JSON list of C-alpha atoms in Angstrom, two decimals:
[
{"chain": "F", "resi": 248, "resn": "MET", "atom": "CA", "xyz": [90.83, 104.74, 126.65]},
{"chain": "F", "resi": 249, "resn": "LYS", "atom": "CA", "xyz": [93.04, 107.73, 125.80]},
{"chain": "F", "resi": 250, "resn": "PHE", "atom": "CA", "xyz": [90.22, 108.96, 123.51]},
{"chain": "F", "resi": 251, "resn": "ILE", "atom": "CA", "xyz": [87.67, 108.85, 126.29]},
{"chain": "F", "resi": 252, "resn": "ALA", "atom": "CA", "xyz": [89.98, 110.27, 128.88]},
{"chain": "F", "resi": 253, "resn": "THR", "atom": "CA", "xyz": [90.74, 113.34, 126.67]},
{"chain": "F", "resi": 254, "resn": "LEU", "atom": "CA", "xyz": [87.06, 114.00, 126.12]},
{"chain": "F", "resi": 255, "resn": "LEU", "atom": "CA", "xyz": [86.36, 113.78, 129.82]},
{"chain": "F", "resi": 256, "resn": "PHE", "atom": "CA", "xyz": [89.25, 116.23, 130.52]},
{"chain": "F", "resi": 257, "resn": "LEU", "atom": "CA", "xyz": [87.66, 118.71, 128.01]},
{"chain": "F", "resi": 258, "resn": "ILE", "atom": "CA", "xyz": [84.29, 118.42, 129.66]},
{"chain": "F", "resi": 259, "resn": "ILE", "atom": "CA", "xyz": [85.65, 119.04, 133.15]},
{"chain": "F", "resi": 260, "resn": "THR", "atom": "CA", "xyz": [87.83, 121.96, 131.98]},
{"chain": "F", "resi": 261, "resn": "SER", "atom": "CA", "xyz": [85.05, 123.57, 130.02]},
{"chain": "F", "resi": 262, "resn": "SER", "atom": "CA", "xyz": [82.63, 123.30, 132.96]},
{"chain": "F", "resi": 263, "resn": "SER", "atom": "CA", "xyz": [85.09, 125.08, 135.34]},
{"chain": "F", "resi": 264, "resn": "LEU", "atom": "CA", "xyz": [85.98, 127.88, 132.95]},
{"chain": "F", "resi": 265, "resn": "ILE", "atom": "CA", "xyz": [82.49, 128.87, 131.68]},
{"chain": "F", "resi": 266, "resn": "ALA", "atom": "CA", "xyz": [80.13, 130.68, 133.88]},
{"chain": "F", "resi": 267, "resn": "GLN", "atom": "CA", "xyz": [76.96, 128.78, 134.58]},
{"chain": "F", "resi": 268, "resn": "ASN", "atom": "CA", "xyz": [74.51, 131.47, 133.54]},
{"chain": "F", "resi": 269, "resn": "GLU", "atom": "CA", "xyz": [71.10, 131.20, 131.85]},
{"chain": "F", "resi": 270, "resn": "LYS", "atom": "CA", "xyz": [71.59, 129.96, 128.28]},
{"chain": "F", "resi": 271, "resn": "PRO", "atom": "CA", "xyz": [70.85, 132.70, 125.69]},
{"chain": "F", "resi": 272, "resn": "ASP", "atom": "CA", "xyz": [68.73, 131.77, 122.73]},
{"chain": "F", "resi": 273, "resn": "SER", "atom": "CA", "xyz": [70.91, 131.05, 119.66]},
{"chain": "F", "resi": 274, "resn": "ASN", "atom": "CA", "xyz": [69.70, 130.52, 116.12]},
{"chain": "F", "resi": 275, "resn": "LEU", "atom": "CA", "xyz": [73.01, 128.94, 115.03]},
{"chain": "F", "resi": 276, "resn": "GLU", "atom": "CA", "xyz": [75.29, 126.56, 116.80]},
{"chain": "F", "resi": 277, "resn": "VAL", "atom": "CA", "xyz": [78.67, 125.19, 115.82]},
{"chain": "F", "resi": 278, "resn": "LEU", "atom": "CA", "xyz": [79.40, 121.68, 117.05]},
{"chain": "F", "resi": 279, "resn": "PHE", "atom": "CA", "xyz": [82.59, 119.74, 117.69]},
{"chain": "F", "resi": 280, "resn": "SER", "atom": "CA", "xyz": [81.34, 116.18, 117.33]},
{"chain": "F", "resi": 281, "resn": "SER", "atom": "CA", "xyz": [82.96, 112.97, 118.36]},
{"chain": "F", "resi": 282, "resn": "ASN", "atom": "CA", "xyz": [81.79, 109.36, 118.67]},
{"chain": "F", "resi": 283, "resn": "VAL", "atom": "CA", "xyz": [83.03, 105.98, 119.95]},
{"chain": "F", "resi": 284, "resn": "GLY", "atom": "CA", "xyz": [81.33, 102.62, 119.53]},
{"chain": "F", "resi": 285, "resn": "SER", "atom": "CA", "xyz": [81.21, 99.20, 117.96]},
{"chain": "F", "resi": 286, "resn": "PHE", "atom": "CA", "xyz": [81.43, 98.24, 114.24]},
{"chain": "F", "resi": 287, "resn": "TYR", "atom": "CA", "xyz": [79.49, 95.29, 113.01]},
{"chain": "F", "resi": 288, "resn": "LEU", "atom": "CA", "xyz": [79.82, 93.95, 109.51]},
{"chain": "F", "resi": 289, "resn": "PRO", "atom": "CA", "xyz": [77.33, 91.02, 108.76]},
{"chain": "F", "resi": 290, "resn": "THR", "atom": "CA", "xyz": [79.43, 89.57, 105.83]},
{"chain": "F", "resi": 291, "resn": "GLN", "atom": "CA", "xyz": [82.71, 87.96, 104.89]},
{"chain": "F", "resi": 292, "resn": "PHE", "atom": "CA", "xyz": [85.05, 88.49, 101.94]},
{"chain": "F", "resi": 293, "resn": "ASN", "atom": "CA", "xyz": [84.36, 86.17, 99.00]},
{"chain": "F", "resi": 294, "resn": "SER", "atom": "CA", "xyz": [86.94, 85.32, 96.38]},
{"chain": "F", "resi": 295, "resn": "ARG", "atom": "CA", "xyz": [86.96, 83.64, 92.97]},
{"chain": "F", "resi": 296, "resn": "GLN", "atom": "CA", "xyz": [89.58, 81.13, 94.02]},
{"chain": "F", "resi": 297, "resn": "PHE", "atom": "CA", "xyz": [88.20, 80.38, 97.51]},
{"chain": "F", "resi": 298, "resn": "PRO", "atom": "CA", "xyz": [84.49, 81.16, 97.57]},
{"chain": "F", "resi": 299, "resn": "ARG", "atom": "CA", "xyz": [84.02, 80.47, 101.20]},
{"chain": "F", "resi": 300, "resn": "CYS", "atom": "CA", "xyz": [86.20, 83.33, 102.49]},
{"chain": "F", "resi": 301, "resn": "ILE", "atom": "CA", "xyz": [89.18, 85.41, 101.45]},
{"chain": "F", "resi": 302, "resn": "GLU", "atom": "CA", "xyz": [91.72, 83.08, 103.14]},
{"chain": "F", "resi": 303, "resn": "GLY", "atom": "CA", "xyz": [90.18, 79.99, 101.50]},
{"chain": "F", "resi": 304, "resn": "CYS", "atom": "CA", "xyz": [88.77, 78.66, 104.80]},
{"chain": "F", "resi": 305, "resn": "GLU", "atom": "CA", "xyz": [85.55, 78.46, 106.74]},
{"chain": "F", "resi": 306, "resn": "PRO", "atom": "CA", "xyz": [84.18, 81.76, 108.14]},
{"chain": "F", "resi": 307, "resn": "ALA", "atom": "CA", "xyz": [83.67, 81.67, 111.86]},
{"chain": "F", "resi": 308, "resn": "GLY", "atom": "CA", "xyz": [82.14, 85.12, 112.52]},
{"chain": "F", "resi": 309, "resn": "SER", "atom": "CA", "xyz": [83.89, 88.26, 113.84]},
{"chain": "F", "resi": 310, "resn": "ALA", "atom": "CA", "xyz": [85.44, 89.45, 117.02]},
{"chain": "F", "resi": 311, "resn": "ALA", "atom": "CA", "xyz": [84.65, 92.67, 118.92]},
{"chain": "F", "resi": 312, "resn": "SER", "atom": "CA", "xyz": [85.23, 95.57, 116.52]},
{"chain": "F", "resi": 313, "resn": "LYS", "atom": "CA", "xyz": [85.41, 99.29, 117.14]},
{"chain": "F", "resi": 314, "resn": "SER", "atom": "CA", "xyz": [84.61, 102.73, 115.58]},
{"chain": "F", "resi": 315, "resn": "THR", "atom": "CA", "xyz": [85.89, 106.19, 116.40]},
{"chain": "F", "resi": 316, "resn": "GLY", "atom": "CA", "xyz": [85.28, 109.52, 114.77]},
{"chain": "F", "resi": 317, "resn": "VAL", "atom": "CA", "xyz": [85.62, 113.33, 115.06]},
{"chain": "F", "resi": 318, "resn": "GLY", "atom": "CA", "xyz": [84.21, 116.25, 113.06]},
{"chain": "F", "resi": 319, "resn": "PHE", "atom": "CA", "xyz": [82.38, 119.57, 112.90]},
{"chain": "F", "resi": 320, "resn": "GLU", "atom": "CA", "xyz": [78.75, 120.46, 112.31]},
{"chain": "F", "resi": 321, "resn": "ALA", "atom": "CA", "xyz": [76.52, 123.56, 111.98]},
{"chain": "F", "resi": 322, "resn": "ARG", "atom": "CA", "xyz": [73.07, 123.40, 113.55]},
{"chain": "F", "resi": 323, "resn": "LEU", "atom": "CA", "xyz": [70.48, 125.92, 112.48]},
{"chain": "F", "resi": 324, "resn": "LYS", "atom": "CA", "xyz": [67.27, 126.71, 114.38]},
{"chain": "F", "resi": 325, "resn": "VAL", "atom": "CA", "xyz": [64.30, 126.36, 112.07]},
{"chain": "F", "resi": 326, "resn": "TYR", "atom": "CA", "xyz": [61.35, 126.65, 114.44]},
{"chain": "F", "resi": 327, "resn": "LYS", "atom": "CA", "xyz": [61.30, 126.80, 118.26]},
{"chain": "F", "resi": 328, "resn": "SER", "atom": "CA", "xyz": [62.82, 123.41, 119.36]},
{"chain": "F", "resi": 329, "resn": "PHE", "atom": "CA", "xyz": [63.41, 122.06, 115.79]},
{"chain": "F", "resi": 330, "resn": "HIS", "atom": "CA", "xyz": [66.87, 122.32, 114.23]},
{"chain": "F", "resi": 331, "resn": "LEU", "atom": "CA", "xyz": [68.62, 121.08, 111.05]},
{"chain": "F", "resi": 332, "resn": "SER", "atom": "CA", "xyz": [72.36, 120.28, 111.00]},
{"chain": "F", "resi": 333, "resn": "SER", "atom": "CA", "xyz": [75.11, 119.20, 108.60]},
{"chain": "F", "resi": 334, "resn": "GLY", "atom": "CA", "xyz": [78.89, 119.02, 108.63]},
{"chain": "F", "resi": 335, "resn": "VAL", "atom": "CA", "xyz": [81.81, 116.76, 107.90]},
{"chain": "F", "resi": 336, "resn": "SER", "atom": "CA", "xyz": [83.63, 114.18, 109.99]},
{"chain": "F", "resi": 337, "resn": "TYR", "atom": "CA", "xyz": [86.33, 111.40, 109.82]},
{"chain": "F", "resi": 338, "resn": "THR", "atom": "CA", "xyz": [85.51, 107.86, 111.07]},
{"chain": "F", "resi": 339, "resn": "ARG", "atom": "CA", "xyz": [87.87, 104.93, 111.49]},
{"chain": "F", "resi": 340, "resn": "ASN", "atom": "CA", "xyz": [86.33, 101.50, 111.72]},
{"chain": "F", "resi": 341, "resn": "SER", "atom": "CA", "xyz": [88.31, 98.40, 112.72]},
{"chain": "F", "resi": 342, "resn": "TYR", "atom": "CA", "xyz": [86.82, 94.99, 111.87]},
{"chain": "F", "resi": 343, "resn": "TYR", "atom": "CA", "xyz": [88.26, 91.66, 113.09]},
{"chain": "F", "resi": 344, "resn": "GLU", "atom": "CA", "xyz": [87.16, 88.79, 110.76]},
{"chain": "F", "resi": 345, "resn": "GLN", "atom": "CA", "xyz": [87.56, 85.29, 112.16]},
{"chain": "F", "resi": 346, "resn": "ALA", "atom": "CA", "xyz": [88.14, 82.15, 110.17]},
{"chain": "F", "resi": 347, "resn": "ARG", "atom": "CA", "xyz": [88.43, 78.46, 111.18]},
{"chain": "F", "resi": 348, "resn": "ILE", "atom": "CA", "xyz": [91.29, 76.58, 109.52]},
{"chain": "F", "resi": 349, "resn": "SER", "atom": "CA", "xyz": [91.76, 72.82, 109.54]},
{"chain": "F", "resi": 350, "resn": "ALA", "atom": "CA", "xyz": [94.83, 71.25, 107.88]},
{"chain": "F", "resi": 351, "resn": "GLY", "atom": "CA", "xyz": [94.13, 67.63, 108.65]},
{"chain": "F", "resi": 352, "resn": "GLY", "atom": "CA", "xyz": [94.56, 68.05, 112.35]},
{"chain": "F", "resi": 353, "resn": "PRO", "atom": "CA", "xyz": [92.76, 70.10, 115.07]},
{"chain": "F", "resi": 354, "resn": "SER", "atom": "CA", "xyz": [91.17, 73.27, 113.72]},
{"chain": "F", "resi": 355, "resn": "PHE", "atom": "CA", "xyz": [92.09, 76.74, 114.92]},
{"chain": "F", "resi": 356, "resn": "ILE", "atom": "CA", "xyz": [90.70, 80.17, 114.63]},
{"chain": "F", "resi": 357, "resn": "THR", "atom": "CA", "xyz": [92.58, 83.13, 112.93]},
{"chain": "F", "resi": 358, "resn": "GLU", "atom": "CA", "xyz": [91.72, 86.77, 112.97]},
{"chain": "F", "resi": 359, "resn": "THR", "atom": "CA", "xyz": [92.23, 89.28, 110.14]},
{"chain": "F", "resi": 360, "resn": "GLN", "atom": "CA", "xyz": [92.04, 92.99, 111.05]},
{"chain": "F", "resi": 361, "resn": "ARG", "atom": "CA", "xyz": [90.61, 95.25, 108.37]},
{"chain": "F", "resi": 362, "resn": "ASP", "atom": "CA", "xyz": [90.47, 99.05, 108.80]},
{"chain": "F", "resi": 363, "resn": "PHE", "atom": "CA", "xyz": [87.91, 101.14, 106.89]},
{"chain": "F", "resi": 364, "resn": "HIS", "atom": "CA", "xyz": [88.27, 104.94, 106.79]},
{"chain": "F", "resi": 365, "resn": "PHE", "atom": "CA", "xyz": [85.31, 107.16, 105.94]},
{"chain": "F", "resi": 366, "resn": "ILE", "atom": "CA", "xyz": [84.72, 110.83, 105.38]},
{"chain": "F", "resi": 367, "resn": "ASP", "atom": "CA", "xyz": [81.11, 111.32, 106.61]},
{"chain": "F", "resi": 368, "resn": "ILE", "atom": "CA", "xyz": [78.67, 114.09, 105.62]},
{"chain": "F", "resi": 369, "resn": "PRO", "atom": "CA", "xyz": [75.61, 113.91, 107.83]},
{"chain": "F", "resi": 370, "resn": "PHE", "atom": "CA", "xyz": [72.23, 115.65, 107.28]},
{"chain": "F", "resi": 371, "resn": "LYS", "atom": "CA", "xyz": [70.24, 115.46, 110.49]},
{"chain": "F", "resi": 372, "resn": "SER", "atom": "CA", "xyz": [67.11, 116.85, 112.19]},
{"chain": "F", "resi": 373, "resn": "HIS", "atom": "CA", "xyz": [67.45, 117.81, 115.86]},
{"chain": "F", "resi": 374, "resn": "LEU", "atom": "CA", "xyz": [64.36, 117.99, 118.10]},
{"chain": "F", "resi": 375, "resn": "LYS", "atom": "CA", "xyz": [64.38, 119.14, 121.72]},
{"chain": "F", "resi": 376, "resn": "LEU", "atom": "CA", "xyz": [61.84, 117.02, 123.56]},
{"chain": "F", "resi": 377, "resn": "LEU", "atom": "CA", "xyz": [62.19, 118.44, 127.05]},
{"chain": "F", "resi": 378, "resn": "GLU", "atom": "CA", "xyz": [63.90, 121.39, 128.71]},
{"chain": "F", "resi": 379, "resn": "SER", "atom": "CA", "xyz": [64.21, 122.41, 132.37]},
{"chain": "F", "resi": 380, "resn": "THR", "atom": "CA", "xyz": [61.54, 125.13, 132.88]},
{"chain": "F", "resi": 381, "resn": "LYS", "atom": "CA", "xyz": [63.58, 127.47, 135.10]},
{"chain": "F", "resi": 382, "resn": "ASP", "atom": "CA", "xyz": [66.84, 128.24, 133.19]},
{"chain": "F", "resi": 383, "resn": "GLN", "atom": "CA", "xyz": [66.71, 125.82, 130.19]},
{"chain": "F", "resi": 384, "resn": "ARG", "atom": "CA", "xyz": [70.06, 124.47, 131.34]},
{"chain": "F", "resi": 385, "resn": "TYR", "atom": "CA", "xyz": [69.09, 120.75, 130.94]},
{"chain": "F", "resi": 386, "resn": "SER", "atom": "CA", "xyz": [67.51, 119.30, 127.81]},
{"chain": "F", "resi": 387, "resn": "VAL", "atom": "CA", "xyz": [66.52, 116.01, 126.19]},
{"chain": "F", "resi": 388, "resn": "TYR", "atom": "CA", "xyz": [66.71, 115.76, 122.41]},
{"chain": "F", "resi": 389, "resn": "PHE", "atom": "CA", "xyz": [66.20, 113.37, 119.52]},
{"chain": "F", "resi": 390, "resn": "ASP", "atom": "CA", "xyz": [68.29, 113.23, 116.34]},
{"chain": "F", "resi": 391, "resn": "LEU", "atom": "CA", "xyz": [67.36, 111.51, 113.11]},
{"chain": "F", "resi": 392, "resn": "GLY", "atom": "CA", "xyz": [69.05, 111.72, 109.69]},
{"chain": "F", "resi": 393, "resn": "VAL", "atom": "CA", "xyz": [71.23, 110.20, 106.97]},
{"chain": "F", "resi": 394, "resn": "ILE", "atom": "CA", "xyz": [74.96, 110.02, 106.54]},
{"chain": "F", "resi": 395, "resn": "ASN", "atom": "CA", "xyz": [76.77, 110.13, 103.20]},
{"chain": "F", "resi": 396, "resn": "HIS", "atom": "CA", "xyz": [80.03, 108.09, 103.36]},
{"chain": "F", "resi": 397, "resn": "ILE", "atom": "CA", "xyz": [83.11, 108.61, 101.23]},
{"chain": "F", "resi": 398, "resn": "ASN", "atom": "CA", "xyz": [85.16, 105.48, 101.45]},
{"chain": "F", "resi": 399, "resn": "LEU", "atom": "CA", "xyz": [88.91, 106.48, 101.49]},
{"chain": "F", "resi": 400, "resn": "ASN", "atom": "CA", "xyz": [90.33, 103.00, 101.02]},
{"chain": "F", "resi": 401, "resn": "SER", "atom": "CA", "xyz": [88.13, 101.52, 98.26]},
{"chain": "F", "resi": 402, "resn": "GLU", "atom": "CA", "xyz": [91.16, 99.36, 97.21]},
{"chain": "F", "resi": 403, "resn": "TYR", "atom": "CA", "xyz": [93.63, 97.63, 99.35]},
{"chain": "F", "resi": 404, "resn": "PRO", "atom": "CA", "xyz": [95.66, 94.44, 99.33]},
{"chain": "F", "resi": 405, "resn": "GLY", "atom": "CA", "xyz": [94.10, 91.13, 100.34]},
{"chain": "F", "resi": 406, "resn": "ALA", "atom": "CA", "xyz": [95.53, 87.74, 101.07]},
{"chain": "F", "resi": 407, "resn": "SER", "atom": "CA", "xyz": [96.40, 87.01, 97.43]},
{"chain": "F", "resi": 408, "resn": "GLY", "atom": "CA", "xyz": [94.74, 89.81, 95.37]},
{"chain": "F", "resi": 409, "resn": "LEU", "atom": "CA", "xyz": [93.26, 93.28, 95.44]},
{"chain": "F", "resi": 410, "resn": "VAL", "atom": "CA", "xyz": [90.05, 93.89, 97.43]},
{"chain": "F", "resi": 411, "resn": "LYS", "atom": "CA", "xyz": [87.81, 96.50, 95.78]},
{"chain": "F", "resi": 412, "resn": "LEU", "atom": "CA", "xyz": [84.90, 98.35, 97.42]},
{"chain": "F", "resi": 413, "resn": "LYS", "atom": "CA", "xyz": [82.60, 101.09, 96.32]},
{"chain": "F", "resi": 414, "resn": "LYS", "atom": "CA", "xyz": [83.68, 104.64, 97.08]},
{"chain": "F", "resi": 415, "resn": "TYR", "atom": "CA", "xyz": [80.27, 105.91, 98.28]},
{"chain": "F", "resi": 416, "resn": "GLY", "atom": "CA", "xyz": [77.62, 104.70, 100.67]},
{"chain": "F", "resi": 417, "resn": "LEU", "atom": "CA", "xyz": [74.58, 105.89, 102.69]},
{"chain": "F", "resi": 418, "resn": "SER", "atom": "CA", "xyz": [73.51, 105.15, 106.26]},
{"chain": "F", "resi": 419, "resn": "GLY", "atom": "CA", "xyz": [70.57, 106.07, 108.47]},
{"chain": "F", "resi": 420, "resn": "THR", "atom": "CA", "xyz": [71.19, 107.28, 112.02]},
{"chain": "F", "resi": 421, "resn": "VAL", "atom": "CA", "xyz": [69.12, 107.81, 115.17]},
{"chain": "F", "resi": 422, "resn": "SER", "atom": "CA", "xyz": [70.07, 108.98, 118.72]},
{"chain": "F", "resi": 423, "resn": "LEU", "atom": "CA", "xyz": [68.43, 110.12, 121.92]},
{"chain": "F", "resi": 424, "resn": "GLY", "atom": "CA", "xyz": [70.53, 112.30, 124.24]},
{"chain": "F", "resi": 425, "resn": "ILE", "atom": "CA", "xyz": [70.83, 114.79, 127.01]},
{"chain": "F", "resi": 426, "resn": "GLY", "atom": "CA", "xyz": [72.40, 118.22, 126.95]},
{"chain": "F", "resi": 427, "resn": "VAL", "atom": "CA", "xyz": [73.86, 120.42, 129.71]},
{"chain": "F", "resi": 428, "resn": "SER", "atom": "CA", "xyz": [74.27, 124.19, 129.06]},
{"chain": "F", "resi": 429, "resn": "PHE", "atom": "CA", "xyz": [76.94, 126.49, 130.40]},
{"chain": "F", "resi": 430, "resn": "ASN", "atom": "CA", "xyz": [76.19, 130.01, 129.11]},
{"chain": "F", "resi": 431, "resn": "LYS", "atom": "CA", "xyz": [76.72, 129.61, 125.28]},
{"chain": "F", "resi": 432, "resn": "LEU", "atom": "CA", "xyz": [78.31, 126.11, 125.45]},
{"chain": "F", "resi": 433, "resn": "THR", "atom": "CA", "xyz": [76.19, 122.97, 125.60]},
{"chain": "F", "resi": 434, "resn": "ILE", "atom": "CA", "xyz": [77.68, 119.54, 126.24]},
{"chain": "F", "resi": 435, "resn": "GLU", "atom": "CA", "xyz": [75.70, 116.69, 124.73]},
{"chain": "F", "resi": 436, "resn": "LEU", "atom": "CA", "xyz": [75.83, 112.95, 125.36]},
{"chain": "F", "resi": 437, "resn": "ALA", "atom": "CA", "xyz": [73.77, 110.66, 123.18]},
{"chain": "F", "resi": 438, "resn": "PRO", "atom": "CA", "xyz": [73.74, 106.90, 122.45]},
{"chain": "F", "resi": 439, "resn": "TYR", "atom": "CA", "xyz": [73.36, 106.35, 118.69]},
{"chain": "F", "resi": 440, "resn": "TYR", "atom": "CA", "xyz": [72.62, 103.54, 116.16]},
{"chain": "F", "resi": 441, "resn": "ARG", "atom": "CA", "xyz": [73.57, 103.57, 112.56]},
{"chain": "F", "resi": 442, "resn": "HIS", "atom": "CA", "xyz": [72.47, 101.23, 109.85]},
{"chain": "F", "resi": 443, "resn": "SER", "atom": "CA", "xyz": [73.78, 101.11, 106.33]},
{"chain": "F", "resi": 444, "resn": "LEU", "atom": "CA", "xyz": [71.13, 101.74, 103.63]},
{"chain": "F", "resi": 445, "resn": "THR", "atom": "CA", "xyz": [73.45, 100.74, 100.78]},
{"chain": "F", "resi": 446, "resn": "SER", "atom": "CA", "xyz": [76.29, 98.31, 100.24]},
{"chain": "F", "resi": 447, "resn": "PHE", "atom": "CA", "xyz": [79.98, 99.07, 99.61]},
{"chain": "F", "resi": 448, "resn": "GLY", "atom": "CA", "xyz": [80.42, 95.62, 97.98]},
{"chain": "F", "resi": 449, "resn": "ASN", "atom": "CA", "xyz": [79.66, 94.35, 94.51]},
{"chain": "F", "resi": 450, "resn": "ASP", "atom": "CA", "xyz": [77.10, 92.01, 96.07]},
{"chain": "F", "resi": 451, "resn": "ILE", "atom": "CA", "xyz": [77.97, 88.98, 93.95]},
{"chain": "F", "resi": 452, "resn": "ASP", "atom": "CA", "xyz": [76.84, 85.79, 95.55]},
{"chain": "F", "resi": 453, "resn": "PRO", "atom": "CA", "xyz": [79.82, 83.34, 95.40]},
{"chain": "F", "resi": 454, "resn": "PHE", "atom": "CA", "xyz": [77.53, 80.30, 95.41]},
{"chain": "F", "resi": 455, "resn": "SER", "atom": "CA", "xyz": [75.54, 81.41, 92.33]},
{"chain": "F", "resi": 456, "resn": "ASP", "atom": "CA", "xyz": [76.32, 80.93, 88.69]},
{"chain": "F", "resi": 457, "resn": "ARG", "atom": "CA", "xyz": [77.44, 84.51, 88.26]},
{"chain": "F", "resi": 458, "resn": "ARG", "atom": "CA", "xyz": [81.17, 85.11, 87.99]},
{"chain": "F", "resi": 459, "resn": "LEU", "atom": "CA", "xyz": [83.14, 88.01, 89.39]},
{"chain": "F", "resi": 460, "resn": "PRO", "atom": "CA", "xyz": [84.61, 90.45, 86.85]},
{"chain": "F", "resi": 461, "resn": "ASP", "atom": "CA", "xyz": [88.27, 89.84, 85.96]},
{"chain": "F", "resi": 462, "resn": "ASP", "atom": "CA", "xyz": [89.31, 93.03, 87.60]},
{"chain": "F", "resi": 463, "resn": "VAL", "atom": "CA", "xyz": [87.53, 92.25, 90.96]},
{"chain": "F", "resi": 464, "resn": "PRO", "atom": "CA", "xyz": [89.26, 89.17, 92.39]},
{"chain": "F", "resi": 465, "resn": "TYR", "atom": "CA", "xyz": [87.51, 89.68, 95.75]},
{"chain": "F", "resi": 466, "resn": "SER", "atom": "CA", "xyz": [83.94, 90.92, 96.33]},
{"chain": "F", "resi": 467, "resn": "PRO", "atom": "CA", "xyz": [82.31, 91.48, 99.72]},
{"chain": "F", "resi": 468, "resn": "ASN", "atom": "CA", "xyz": [78.71, 90.25, 99.55]},
{"chain": "F", "resi": 469, "resn": "LYS", "atom": "CA", "xyz": [76.17, 92.70, 101.19]},
{"chain": "F", "resi": 470, "resn": "PHE", "atom": "CA", "xyz": [78.86, 94.90, 102.71]},
{"chain": "F", "resi": 471, "resn": "SER", "atom": "CA", "xyz": [76.47, 96.93, 104.95]},
{"chain": "F", "resi": 472, "resn": "PRO", "atom": "CA", "xyz": [78.06, 98.06, 108.21]},
{"chain": "F", "resi": 473, "resn": "ARG", "atom": "CA", "xyz": [76.15, 98.83, 111.49]},
{"chain": "F", "resi": 474, "resn": "ASN", "atom": "CA", "xyz": [77.31, 100.95, 114.35]},
{"chain": "F", "resi": 475, "resn": "LEU", "atom": "CA", "xyz": [76.26, 101.27, 117.98]},
{"chain": "F", "resi": 476, "resn": "GLY", "atom": "CA", "xyz": [77.91, 103.75, 120.26]},
{"chain": "F", "resi": 477, "resn": "VAL", "atom": "CA", "xyz": [77.83, 107.19, 121.94]},
{"chain": "F", "resi": 478, "resn": "ASN", "atom": "CA", "xyz": [78.07, 110.70, 120.51]},
{"chain": "F", "resi": 479, "resn": "ILE", "atom": "CA", "xyz": [79.80, 113.37, 122.61]},
{"chain": "F", "resi": 480, "resn": "ASN", "atom": "CA", "xyz": [79.24, 116.89, 121.30]},
{"chain": "F", "resi": 481, "resn": "PHE", "atom": "CA", "xyz": [80.28, 120.42, 122.25]},
{"chain": "F", "resi": 482, "resn": "ALA", "atom": "CA", "xyz": [77.83, 122.93, 120.81]},
{"chain": "F", "resi": 483, "resn": "LEU", "atom": "CA", "xyz": [78.62, 126.71, 120.85]},
{"chain": "F", "resi": 484, "resn": "GLY", "atom": "CA", "xyz": [75.87, 129.15, 120.22]},
{"chain": "F", "resi": 485, "resn": "LEU", "atom": "CA", "xyz": [76.62, 132.07, 117.99]}
]
């Protein structure tokens, strides 16, 4: 809630301080980007000792998880309403894995929180679909692109061993949003969806005849995250 409240304060403050004149045409924009949303991981952690899950119990799904991020981008006008953008951002993803444990009596559910930290390098196309005809103050836009992920915690302690993930990954992203311009500043709000195109795990099926390498005691199978949330951007025309 503090994250959202801070962003709302910036929006209100910026709107009151910047004159609401007709937006000049800018070939280059610098963006402060932020996002908040959900983090979904359709997998569980598999181990050599306990192939059903990392705690040696029965997987029961996952609880509500979250994702937040901030960063900077540069957006270059290529032709009329078509732009290309790239930059760098930091994203923190919190995942709550649930497991059902039964020790001869009534079963119960436990949750294990796992935090994944990414440095993201996006490459996106930005297309303005609609603009208000009078002053071009309001716009509707569409973003499509890919995001290169650098995994900052590729190794971290597990229940009884070291969990290892790959250091790099790739996701596709799509969003549809609206923009409101105040002189050279444009505030953008856009729901987005991200889908991993690669896996951060070693993708070794624990129920097959293949064995995990000796130096990889735990291996996530098909570690391909998905995100659904909202982008809030502040774009300054230069």
